Coordinates of N, CA and C in Angstrom, one line a residue:
Chain V
A1 N -78.2 119.7 -41.1 CA -77.1 120.7 -41.0 C -77.5 121.7 -40.0
Q2 N -76.5 122.3 -39.4 CA -76.7 123.3 -38.3 C -76.9 124.6 -38.9
S3 N -77.7 125.4 -38.2 CA -77.9 126.8 -38.6 C -78.5 127.6 -37.4
V4 N -78.3 128.9 -37.5 CA -78.9 129.8 -36.5 C -79.6 130.9 -37.2
T5 N -80.7 131.3 -36.5 CA -81.5 132.5 -37.0 C -81.6 133.5 -35.9
Q6 N -81.2 134.7 -36.2 CA -81.3 135.8 -35.2 C -82.5 136.7 -35.7
L7 N -83.5 136.7 -34.8 CA -84.7 137.5 -35.2 C -84.4 139.0 -34.8
G8 N -84.6 139.8 -35.8 CA -84.4 141.3 -35.6 C -82.9 141.6 -35.9
S9 N -82.7 142.4 -37.0 CA -81.4 142.8 -37.3 C -81.0 144.0 -36.4
H10 N -82.0 144.7 -35.9 CA -81.7 145.9 -35.1 C -82.6 145.9 -33.9
V11 N -82.1 146.1 -32.7 CA -82.8 146.2 -31.5 C -82.4 147.5 -30.8
S12 N -83.4 148.3 -30.3 CA -83.1 149.5 -29.6 C -83.8 149.5 -28.2
V13 N -83.0 149.9 -27.2 CA -83.5 149.9 -25.9 C -83.0 151.2 -25.2
S14 N -83.7 151.5 -24.1 CA -83.2 152.7 -23.3 C -82.2 152.2 -22.3
E15 N -81.4 153.0 -21.9 CA -80.4 152.7 -20.9 C -81.1 152.3 -19.6
G16 N -80.8 151.1 -19.0 CA -81.4 150.6 -17.9 C -82.5 149.6 -18.2
A17 N -82.9 149.5 -19.4 CA -84.0 148.6 -19.8 C -83.4 147.2 -20.0
L18 N -84.3 146.2 -20.1 CA -84.0 144.8 -20.4 C -83.5 144.7 -21.8
V19 N -82.4 143.9 -22.0 CA -82.0 143.6 -23.3 C -82.3 142.2 -23.6
L20 N -83.0 141.9 -24.7 CA -83.3 140.6 -25.2 C -83.0 140.4 -26.7
L21 N -82.0 139.6 -26.9 CA -81.6 139.3 -28.3 C -81.9 137.9 -28.6
R22 N -82.7 137.6 -29.7 CA -83.2 136.3 -29.9 C -82.3 135.5 -30.9
C23 N -82.2 134.2 -30.6 CA -81.5 133.3 -31.4 C -82.2 131.9 -31.4
N24 N -82.5 131.4 -32.5 CA -83.0 130.1 -32.7 C -82.1 129.2 -33.5
Y25 N -82.0 128.0 -33.1 CA -81.0 127.2 -33.8 C -81.7 126.0 -34.5
S26 N -81.0 125.4 -35.4 CA -81.4 124.2 -36.0 C -80.2 123.2 -36.0
S27 N -80.4 122.1 -35.5 CA -79.2 121.2 -35.4 C -79.7 119.7 -35.4
S28 N -79.0 118.9 -36.1 CA -79.4 117.5 -36.1 C -78.6 116.7 -35.1
V29 N -77.7 117.3 -34.4 CA -77.0 116.7 -33.3 C -77.0 117.7 -32.1
P30 N -76.7 117.2 -30.9 CA -76.7 118.1 -29.8 C -75.9 119.3 -30.1
P31 N -76.4 120.5 -30.0 CA -75.7 121.7 -30.4 C -74.8 122.3 -29.3
Y32 N -73.8 123.0 -29.7 CA -73.0 123.8 -28.8 C -73.2 125.2 -29.3
L33 N -73.6 126.2 -28.5 CA -74.0 127.5 -28.9 C -73.2 128.6 -28.3
F34 N -73.0 129.6 -29.0 CA -72.2 130.7 -28.6 C -72.8 132.1 -28.9
W35 N -72.5 133.0 -28.1 CA -72.8 134.4 -28.4 C -71.5 135.2 -28.4
Y36 N -71.3 136.0 -29.5 CA -70.2 136.9 -29.6 C -70.7 138.3 -29.7
V37 N -69.8 139.2 -29.3 CA -70.1 140.6 -29.5 C -69.0 141.3 -30.3
Q38 N -69.4 142.2 -31.2 CA -68.5 142.9 -32.0 C -68.7 144.4 -31.9
Y39 N -67.7 145.1 -31.4 CA -67.7 146.6 -31.3 C -67.3 147.1 -32.7
P40 N -67.7 148.3 -33.0 CA -67.4 148.9 -34.4 C -65.9 148.7 -34.8
N41 N -65.8 148.2 -36.0 CA -64.5 148.0 -36.6 C -63.5 147.2 -35.8
Q42 N -64.0 146.3 -35.0 CA -63.2 145.4 -34.2 C -63.5 143.9 -34.5
G43 N -62.7 143.0 -34.0 CA -63.0 141.6 -34.1 C -64.1 141.2 -33.1
L44 N -64.4 139.9 -33.1 CA -65.4 139.4 -32.2 C -64.8 139.0 -30.9
Q45 N -65.6 139.1 -29.8 CA -65.3 138.7 -28.5 C -66.3 137.7 -28.0
L46 N -65.9 136.6 -27.4 CA -66.9 135.7 -26.8 C -67.5 136.2 -25.6
L47 N -68.9 136.2 -25.6 CA -69.7 136.6 -24.4 C -69.9 135.4 -23.5
L48 N -70.4 134.3 -24.2 CA -70.7 133.1 -23.4 C -70.8 131.9 -24.4
K49 N -70.8 130.7 -23.8 CA -71.1 129.5 -24.6 C -71.8 128.5 -23.8
Y50 N -72.6 127.7 -24.5 CA -73.4 126.6 -24.0 C -72.7 125.3 -24.4
T51 N -72.3 124.5 -23.5 CA -71.7 123.3 -23.8 C -72.4 122.1 -23.1
S52 N -73.6 122.2 -22.8 CA -74.5 121.2 -22.2 C -74.3 121.0 -20.7
A53 N -73.4 121.8 -20.1 CA -73.2 121.6 -18.6 C -74.3 122.2 -17.8
A54 N -74.9 123.3 -18.2 CA -76.0 124.0 -17.5 C -76.8 124.8 -18.6
T55 N -78.1 124.8 -18.4 CA -78.9 125.4 -19.4 C -78.9 126.9 -19.3
L56 N -78.6 127.5 -18.2 CA -78.5 128.9 -18.0 C -77.0 129.2 -17.9
V57 N -76.6 130.0 -18.9 CA -75.1 130.3 -19.0 C -74.9 131.8 -18.7
K58 N -74.0 132.0 -17.8 CA -73.6 133.4 -17.5 C -72.3 133.8 -18.2
G59 N -72.3 135.0 -18.8 CA -71.2 135.4 -19.5 C -70.6 136.7 -18.9
I60 N -69.8 137.4 -19.8 CA -69.2 138.6 -19.3 C -70.1 139.8 -19.5
N61 N -69.8 140.9 -18.8 CA -70.5 142.1 -18.9 C -72.0 142.0 -18.5
G62 N -72.3 141.0 -17.6 CA -73.7 140.9 -17.1 C -74.7 140.2 -18.0
F63 N -74.2 139.7 -19.1 CA -75.1 138.9 -20.1 C -75.3 137.5 -19.6
E64 N -76.4 136.9 -20.0 CA -76.6 135.5 -19.8 C -77.6 135.0 -20.9
A65 N -77.6 133.7 -21.1 CA -78.4 133.1 -22.1 C -78.9 131.8 -21.6
E66 N -80.1 131.4 -22.0 CA -80.7 130.2 -21.5 C -81.0 129.3 -22.7
F67 N -80.5 128.1 -22.6 CA -80.7 127.1 -23.6 C -82.0 126.4 -23.4
K68 N -82.9 126.5 -24.4 CA -84.2 125.8 -24.3 C -84.4 124.9 -25.4
K69 N -84.2 123.6 -25.1 CA -84.3 122.6 -26.2 C -85.7 122.5 -26.8
S70 N -86.7 122.6 -26.0 CA -88.1 122.5 -26.5 C -88.4 123.6 -27.5
E71 N -87.8 124.8 -27.3 CA -88.0 125.9 -28.2 C -86.9 126.1 -29.2
T72 N -85.9 125.3 -29.2 CA -84.7 125.4 -30.0 C -84.2 126.9 -29.9
S73 N -84.1 127.4 -28.7 CA -83.7 128.8 -28.6 C -82.5 129.0 -27.7
F74 N -81.8 130.1 -27.9 CA -80.7 130.4 -27.0 C -80.6 131.9 -27.0
H75 N -81.6 132.5 -26.4 CA -81.7 134.0 -26.3 C -80.8 134.6 -25.3
L76 N -80.3 135.8 -25.7 CA -79.3 136.5 -24.9 C -80.0 137.6 -24.1
T77 N -79.8 137.7 -22.8 CA -80.5 138.8 -22.0 C -79.5 139.5 -21.1
K78 N -79.9 140.7 -20.8 CA -79.2 141.5 -19.7 C -80.2 142.3 -19.0
P79 N -80.3 142.3 -17.7 CA -81.4 142.9 -17.0 C -81.4 144.5 -17.2
S80 N -80.2 145.1 -17.4 CA -80.2 146.5 -17.4 C -79.1 147.0 -18.4
A81 N -79.6 147.6 -19.5 CA -78.7 147.9 -20.6 C -77.8 149.1 -20.2
H82 N -76.6 149.1 -20.7 CA -75.7 150.2 -20.5 C -75.3 150.8 -21.8
M83 N -74.9 152.0 -21.9 CA -74.5 152.6 -23.1 C -73.4 151.9 -23.8
S84 N -72.5 151.3 -23.0 CA -71.4 150.6 -23.6 C -71.8 149.2 -24.2
D85 N -73.0 148.8 -24.0 CA -73.5 147.6 -24.6 C -73.8 147.7 -26.1
A86 N -73.8 148.9 -26.6 CA -74.1 149.2 -28.0 C -73.1 148.5 -28.9
A87 N -73.5 147.6 -29.7 CA -72.6 146.8 -30.5 C -73.4 145.8 -31.3
E88 N -72.7 145.0 -32.1 CA -73.4 143.9 -32.9 C -73.2 142.6 -32.2
Y89 N -74.2 141.8 -32.1 CA -74.1 140.6 -31.4 C -74.5 139.4 -32.4
F90 N -73.6 138.4 -32.3 CA -73.8 137.2 -33.1 C -74.0 136.0 -32.3
C91 N -75.0 135.2 -32.7 CA -75.2 133.9 -32.2 C -74.5 132.9 -33.2
A92 N -73.9 131.8 -32.6 CA -73.3 130.8 -33.5 C -73.5 129.4 -32.9
V93 N -73.4 128.5 -33.8 CA -73.5 127.1 -33.4 C -72.4 126.3 -34.1
T94 N -72.0 125.2 -33.4 CA -71.0 124.4 -34.0 C -71.6 123.7 -35.2
R95 N -70.8 123.5 -36.2 CA -71.4 122.9 -37.4 C -71.6 121.4 -37.3
S96 N -70.8 120.7 -36.4 CA -71.0 119.3 -36.2 C -70.5 119.0 -34.8
Y97 N -70.9 117.9 -34.3 CA -70.5 117.5 -33.0 C -69.0 117.4 -32.9
N98 N -68.5 118.0 -31.8 CA -67.1 117.8 -31.4 C -66.1 118.5 -32.3
T99 N -66.6 119.6 -32.9 CA -65.7 120.4 -33.7 C -65.8 121.9 -33.2
D100 N -64.9 122.7 -33.7 CA -65.0 124.1 -33.3 C -65.2 124.9 -34.6
K101 N -65.8 124.4 -35.6 CA -66.1 125.2 -36.8 C -67.5 125.8 -36.6
L102 N -67.6 127.1 -36.5 CA -68.8 127.8 -36.1 C -69.6 128.2 -37.3
I103 N -70.9 128.2 -37.2 CA -71.9 128.8 -38.1 C -72.5 129.9 -37.4
F104 N -72.4 131.1 -38.0 CA -72.8 132.3 -37.4 C -74.2 132.8 -37.9
G105 N -75.0 133.4 -37.1 CA -76.1 134.1 -37.5 C -75.8 135.4 -38.2
T106 N -76.8 136.1 -38.7 CA -76.5 137.4 -39.4 C -76.3 138.6 -38.5
G107 N -76.5 138.4 -37.2 CA -76.2 139.4 -36.3 C -77.3 140.3 -35.9
T108 N -77.3 140.9 -34.8 CA -78.3 141.9 -34.3 C -77.5 143.1 -33.8
R109 N -77.9 144.2 -34.3 CA -77.2 145.5 -33.9 C -78.0 146.1 -32.7
L110 N -77.4 146.2 -31.6 CA -78.1 146.8 -30.4 C -77.7 148.2 -30.3
Q111 N -78.8 149.0 -30.2 CA -78.6 150.5 -29.9 C -79.2 150.7 -28.5
V112 N -78.5 151.6 -27.8 CA -78.9 151.9 -26.4 C -79.0 153.4 -26.3
F113 N -80.2 153.9 -26.0 CA -80.5 155.3 -25.9 C -80.5 155.8 -24.5
P114 N -80.0 157.0 -24.3 CA -79.9 157.5 -22.9 C -81.3 157.8 -22.4
Chain H
S1 N -49.2 135.8 -22.8 CA -50.6 135.7 -23.4 C -50.6 135.7 -24.9
Q2 N -51.7 135.2 -25.4 CA -51.8 135.1 -26.9 C -52.3 136.4 -27.5
T3 N -51.8 136.7 -28.6 CA -52.3 137.8 -29.4 C -52.4 137.4 -30.9
I4 N -53.3 138.1 -31.5 CA -53.5 137.9 -33.0 C -53.4 139.2 -33.7
H5 N -52.7 139.2 -34.8 CA -52.5 140.4 -35.5 C -53.0 140.3 -37.0
Q6 N -53.5 141.3 -37.5 CA -53.9 141.3 -38.9 C -53.5 142.6 -39.5
W7 N -53.0 142.5 -40.7 CA -52.7 143.7 -41.5 C -52.9 143.5 -43.0
P8 N -53.2 144.6 -43.7 CA -53.4 145.9 -43.1 C -54.8 146.1 -42.5
A9 N -55.0 147.1 -41.8 CA -56.3 147.4 -41.2 C -57.4 147.8 -42.2
T10 N -57.0 148.5 -43.2 CA -57.9 148.9 -44.2 C -57.1 148.8 -45.6
L11 N -57.9 148.6 -46.6 CA -57.3 148.4 -47.9 C -58.3 148.8 -49.0
V12 N -57.9 149.6 -49.9 CA -58.7 149.9 -51.1 C -58.0 149.5 -52.3
Q13 N -58.6 148.6 -53.1 CA -57.9 148.0 -54.2 C -58.8 148.1 -55.4
P14 N -58.3 148.3 -56.6 CA -59.1 148.2 -57.8 C -59.5 146.8 -58.3
V15 N -60.6 146.7 -59.0 CA -61.0 145.4 -59.5 C -59.8 144.9 -60.4
G16 N -59.6 143.6 -60.2 CA -58.6 142.9 -61.0 C -57.2 142.9 -60.4
S17 N -57.0 143.6 -59.3 CA -55.7 143.7 -58.7 C -55.5 142.5 -57.7
P18 N -54.3 142.2 -57.4 CA -54.1 141.0 -56.4 C -54.3 141.5 -55.0
L19 N -54.4 140.5 -54.2 CA -54.7 140.7 -52.7 C -53.8 139.8 -51.9
S20 N -53.3 140.4 -50.8 CA -52.6 139.5 -49.8 C -52.9 140.1 -48.4
L21 N -53.6 139.4 -47.6 CA -53.9 139.8 -46.2 C -53.2 138.8 -45.3
E22 N -52.6 139.3 -44.3 CA -51.8 138.5 -43.4 C -52.3 138.5 -42.0
C23 N -52.2 137.3 -41.4 CA -52.6 137.1 -40.0 C -51.5 136.3 -39.3
T24 N -51.1 136.8 -38.1 CA -50.1 136.1 -37.3 C -50.6 136.0 -35.9
V25 N -50.3 134.9 -35.3 CA -50.6 134.6 -33.9 C -49.4 134.5 -33.1
E26 N -49.4 135.0 -31.9 CA -48.3 134.9 -31.0 C -48.7 134.3 -29.7
G27 N -47.8 133.6 -29.0 CA -48.1 133.1 -27.7 C -48.7 131.7 -27.6
T28 N -48.8 131.0 -28.8 CA -49.4 129.7 -28.8 C -48.7 128.9 -29.9
S29 N -48.9 127.6 -29.9 CA -48.3 126.8 -31.0 C -49.4 125.9 -31.5
N30 N -49.2 125.6 -32.8 CA -50.1 124.7 -33.5 C -51.6 125.0 -33.3
P31 N -51.9 126.3 -33.5 CA -53.3 126.7 -33.4 C -54.1 126.2 -34.7
N32 N -55.4 126.1 -34.5 CA -56.3 126.1 -35.7 C -56.5 127.6 -36.1
L33 N -56.5 127.8 -37.4 CA -56.6 129.1 -37.9 C -57.8 129.2 -38.9
Y34 N -58.4 130.4 -38.9 CA -59.6 130.6 -39.7 C -59.6 131.9 -40.4
W35 N -60.2 132.0 -41.6 CA -60.5 133.2 -42.3 C -62.0 133.3 -42.5
Y36 N -62.5 134.4 -42.0 CA -64.0 134.7 -42.2 C -64.1 136.0 -43.0
R37 N -65.2 136.1 -43.7 CA -65.6 137.4 -44.4 C -66.9 137.8 -43.8
Q38 N -67.0 139.1 -43.5 CA -68.3 139.6 -43.0 C -68.8 140.7 -44.0
A39 N -69.9 140.4 -44.5 CA -70.5 141.4 -45.4 C -71.8 141.9 -44.7
A40 N -72.1 143.1 -45.0 CA -73.2 143.8 -44.4 C -74.5 143.0 -44.4
G41 N -75.1 142.7 -43.3 CA -76.4 142.0 -43.2 C -76.3 140.5 -43.5
R42 N -75.0 140.0 -43.5 CA -74.9 138.6 -43.9 C -74.1 137.8 -42.9
G43 N -73.8 138.4 -41.8 CA -73.1 137.7 -40.7 C -71.7 137.3 -41.2
L44 N -71.1 136.3 -40.5 CA -69.8 135.9 -40.8 C -69.8 134.6 -41.6
Q45 N -69.0 134.6 -42.7 CA -68.9 133.4 -43.5 C -67.5 132.8 -43.4
L46 N -67.5 131.6 -43.0 CA -66.2 130.9 -42.9 C -65.6 130.7 -44.3
L47 N -64.4 131.2 -44.6 CA -63.8 131.0 -45.9 C -62.8 129.8 -45.9
F48 N -61.9 129.8 -45.0 CA -60.9 128.8 -44.9 C -60.6 128.5 -43.5
Y49 N -60.2 127.2 -43.3 CA -59.6 126.9 -42.0 C -58.4 126.0 -42.1
S50 N -57.5 126.0 -41.1 CA -56.3 125.2 -41.2 C -56.0 124.6 -39.9
V51 N -55.6 123.3 -39.9 CA -55.3 122.7 -38.7 C -53.8 122.5 -38.6
G52 N -53.0 122.9 -39.6 CA -51.6 122.8 -39.5 C -50.9 123.4 -40.8
I53 N -49.6 123.4 -40.7 CA -48.9 124.0 -41.9 C -49.2 123.3 -43.1
G54 N -49.5 124.1 -44.1 CA -49.9 123.5 -45.4 C -51.2 122.8 -45.6
Q55 N -51.9 122.8 -44.5 CA -53.2 122.1 -44.5 C -54.3 123.2 -44.5
I56 N -55.0 123.3 -45.7 CA -56.0 124.3 -45.8 C -57.3 123.6 -46.3
S57 N -58.4 124.0 -45.7 CA -59.7 123.5 -46.1 C -60.5 124.7 -46.6
S58 N -61.1 124.6 -47.8 CA -61.9 125.7 -48.3 C -63.4 125.4 -48.1
E59 N -64.1 126.4 -47.6 CA -65.5 126.2 -47.2 C -66.4 126.7 -48.4
V60 N -65.9 127.7 -49.1 CA -66.8 128.4 -50.1 C -66.0 128.5 -51.4
P61 N -66.5 128.0 -52.5 CA -65.8 128.2 -53.8 C -65.7 129.7 -54.1
Q62 N -64.6 130.2 -54.5 CA -64.5 131.6 -54.8 C -63.1 131.8 -55.5
N63 N -62.8 133.1 -55.7 CA -61.5 133.4 -56.3 C -60.5 133.8 -55.2
L64 N -60.7 133.4 -54.0 CA -59.7 133.6 -52.9 C -59.0 132.3 -52.6
S65 N -57.8 132.4 -52.1 CA -57.1 131.2 -51.6 C -56.4 131.5 -50.3
A66 N -56.0 130.5 -49.6 CA -55.3 130.7 -48.3 C -54.1 129.8 -48.3
S67 N -53.1 130.3 -47.5 CA -51.9 129.5 -47.3 C -51.5 129.7 -45.9
R68 N -50.8 128.6 -45.4 CA -50.2 128.7 -44.1 C -48.7 128.2 -44.2
P69 N -47.9 129.2 -44.5 CA -46.5 128.8 -44.7 C -45.7 128.5 -43.4
Q70 N -46.2 129.1 -42.3 CA -45.6 128.8 -41.0 C -46.7 128.5 -40.0
D71 N -46.3 127.9 -38.8 CA -47.3 127.5 -37.9 C -48.3 128.5 -37.4
R72 N -47.8 129.8 -37.3 CA -48.7 130.8 -36.7 C -48.9 131.9 -37.7
Q73 N -48.8 131.6 -39.0 CA -49.1 132.6 -40.1 C -50.1 132.1 -41.0
F74 N -51.1 132.9 -41.3 CA -52.2 132.5 -42.2 C -52.4 133.7 -43.2
I75 N -52.4 133.4 -44.5 CA -52.4 134.4 -45.5 C -53.6 134.2 -46.4
L76 N -54.3 135.2 -46.7 CA -55.5 135.2 -47.6 C -55.1 135.9 -48.9
S77 N -55.3 135.3 -50.0 CA -54.8 135.9 -51.3 C -55.9 135.8 -52.4
S78 N -55.7 136.7 -53.4 CA -56.4 136.6 -54.6 C -55.5 137.1 -55.7
K79 N -55.7 136.5 -56.9 CA -54.9 136.9 -58.1 C -55.6 138.1 -58.7
K80 N -57.0 138.1 -58.7 CA -57.7 139.2 -59.3 C -59.0 139.5 -58.5
L81 N -59.0 140.6 -57.9 CA -60.1 140.9 -57.0 C -61.4 141.3 -57.8
L82 N -62.5 140.9 -57.3 CA -63.8 141.2 -57.8 C -64.5 142.2 -56.9
L83 N -65.5 143.0 -57.4 CA -66.2 143.9 -56.6 C -66.9 143.2 -55.4
S84 N -67.3 142.0 -55.6 CA -68.0 141.2 -54.6 C -67.0 140.7 -53.5
D85 N -65.7 141.0 -53.6 CA -64.8 140.6 -52.6 C -64.7 141.6 -51.5
S86 N -65.4 142.8 -51.7 CA -65.4 143.8 -50.6 C -66.0 143.3 -49.4
G87 N -65.5 143.7 -48.2 CA -66.0 143.2 -46.9 C -65.0 143.4 -45.8
F88 N -65.4 142.9 -44.7 CA -64.5 142.9 -43.5 C -64.0 141.5 -43.3
Y89 N -62.7 141.3 -43.3 CA -62.1 140.0 -43.2 C -61.5 139.8 -41.9
L90 N -61.9 138.7 -41.3 CA -61.5 138.4 -39.9 C -60.7 137.1 -39.9
C91 N -59.6 137.2 -39.2 CA -58.8 136.0 -38.9 C -59.1 135.6 -37.5
A92 N -59.1 134.3 -37.2 CA -59.3 133.8 -35.9 C -58.4 132.6 -35.6
W93 N -58.2 132.3 -34.4 CA -57.4 131.1 -34.0 C -58.1 130.4 -32.8
S94 N -57.9 129.2 -32.7 CA -58.4 128.4 -31.5 C -57.4 127.4 -31.2
G95 N -57.5 126.9 -30.0 CA -56.7 125.7 -29.6 C -57.3 124.5 -30.3
T96 N -56.7 123.4 -30.1 CA -57.1 122.1 -30.8 C -58.0 121.3 -29.9
G97 N -58.3 121.7 -28.7 CA -59.2 121.0 -27.8 C -60.6 121.1 -28.2
V98 N -61.5 120.2 -27.7 CA -62.9 120.2 -28.0 C -63.5 121.6 -27.5
L99 N -64.2 122.2 -28.4 CA -64.9 123.5 -28.2 C -64.0 124.6 -27.6
D100 N -62.7 124.6 -28.0 CA -61.9 125.7 -27.6 C -62.4 126.9 -28.3
E101 N -62.4 128.0 -27.5 CA -62.9 129.3 -28.0 C -62.1 129.8 -29.1
Q102 N -62.8 130.4 -30.1 CA -62.1 131.1 -31.2 C -61.8 132.6 -30.8
Y103 N -60.6 133.0 -31.0 CA -60.2 134.4 -30.7 C -60.0 135.1 -32.0
F104 N -60.6 136.2 -32.1 CA -60.6 137.0 -33.4 C -59.6 138.1 -33.4
G105 N -59.0 138.3 -34.6 CA -58.2 139.5 -34.8 C -59.0 140.7 -35.0
P106 N -58.4 141.9 -35.2 CA -59.1 143.1 -35.3 C -59.7 143.3 -36.7
G107 N -59.4 142.5 -37.7 CA -60.0 142.6 -39.0 C -59.3 143.5 -40.0
T108 N -59.6 143.3 -41.3 CA -59.2 144.1 -42.4 C -60.4 144.5 -43.2
R109 N -60.6 145.8 -43.3 CA -61.7 146.4 -44.2 C -61.2 146.5 -45.6
L110 N -61.7 145.7 -46.5 CA -61.3 145.7 -47.9 C -62.4 146.3 -48.7
T111 N -62.1 147.3 -49.5 CA -63.0 147.9 -50.4 C -62.4 147.8 -51.8
V112 N -63.2 147.1 -52.7 CA -62.7 146.9 -54.1 C -63.5 147.9 -54.9
T113 N -62.7 148.7 -55.7 CA -63.4 149.8 -56.4 C -63.3 149.5 -57.9

């Protein structure tokens, strides 16, 4: 069965610092992985997705994630945090091959300090 | 362009009362539709999904139900709310292609008192 684990429910960084949000997955089939962002009291917005075309995936707002099969990881990074990046971030994996039913992690809340 | 609406935005209901949350999608046809619940510290839990009118799959046994009376309308209901039903309910839609992105509505904050 597929699952994702997000390490760290809260991450705090200073403005301009590197953002690193961790996601590890478990999957018995080749996974498709996603990162979503949720701003307070809003729905989720797709940041990026990995669909096996390239291991380094670039998304919106300067975020990127690298798929590492050997580490079963799909960590989200951004070189320089901005105050507007403060939000909750969710990693997700498809539940089975060739479907779009997603299994979400528990989320990581990112705080950005000036 | 496609848009997804949910209402109400917030709702406070007493235990034992009924529930009806509505989700509608505009600008697309025959979408896949989803209901998720988000509880604090627990991420998003898929409750129901639908691939067509009248076709509902339940992911988690509970006292909630879903219906899809029209192609772009998805309703979440309960006959009697429990305290544990409190949470943030999100509706989403996707196309029917492989790995089509899911687009989320603004959500409904439900508090059961």
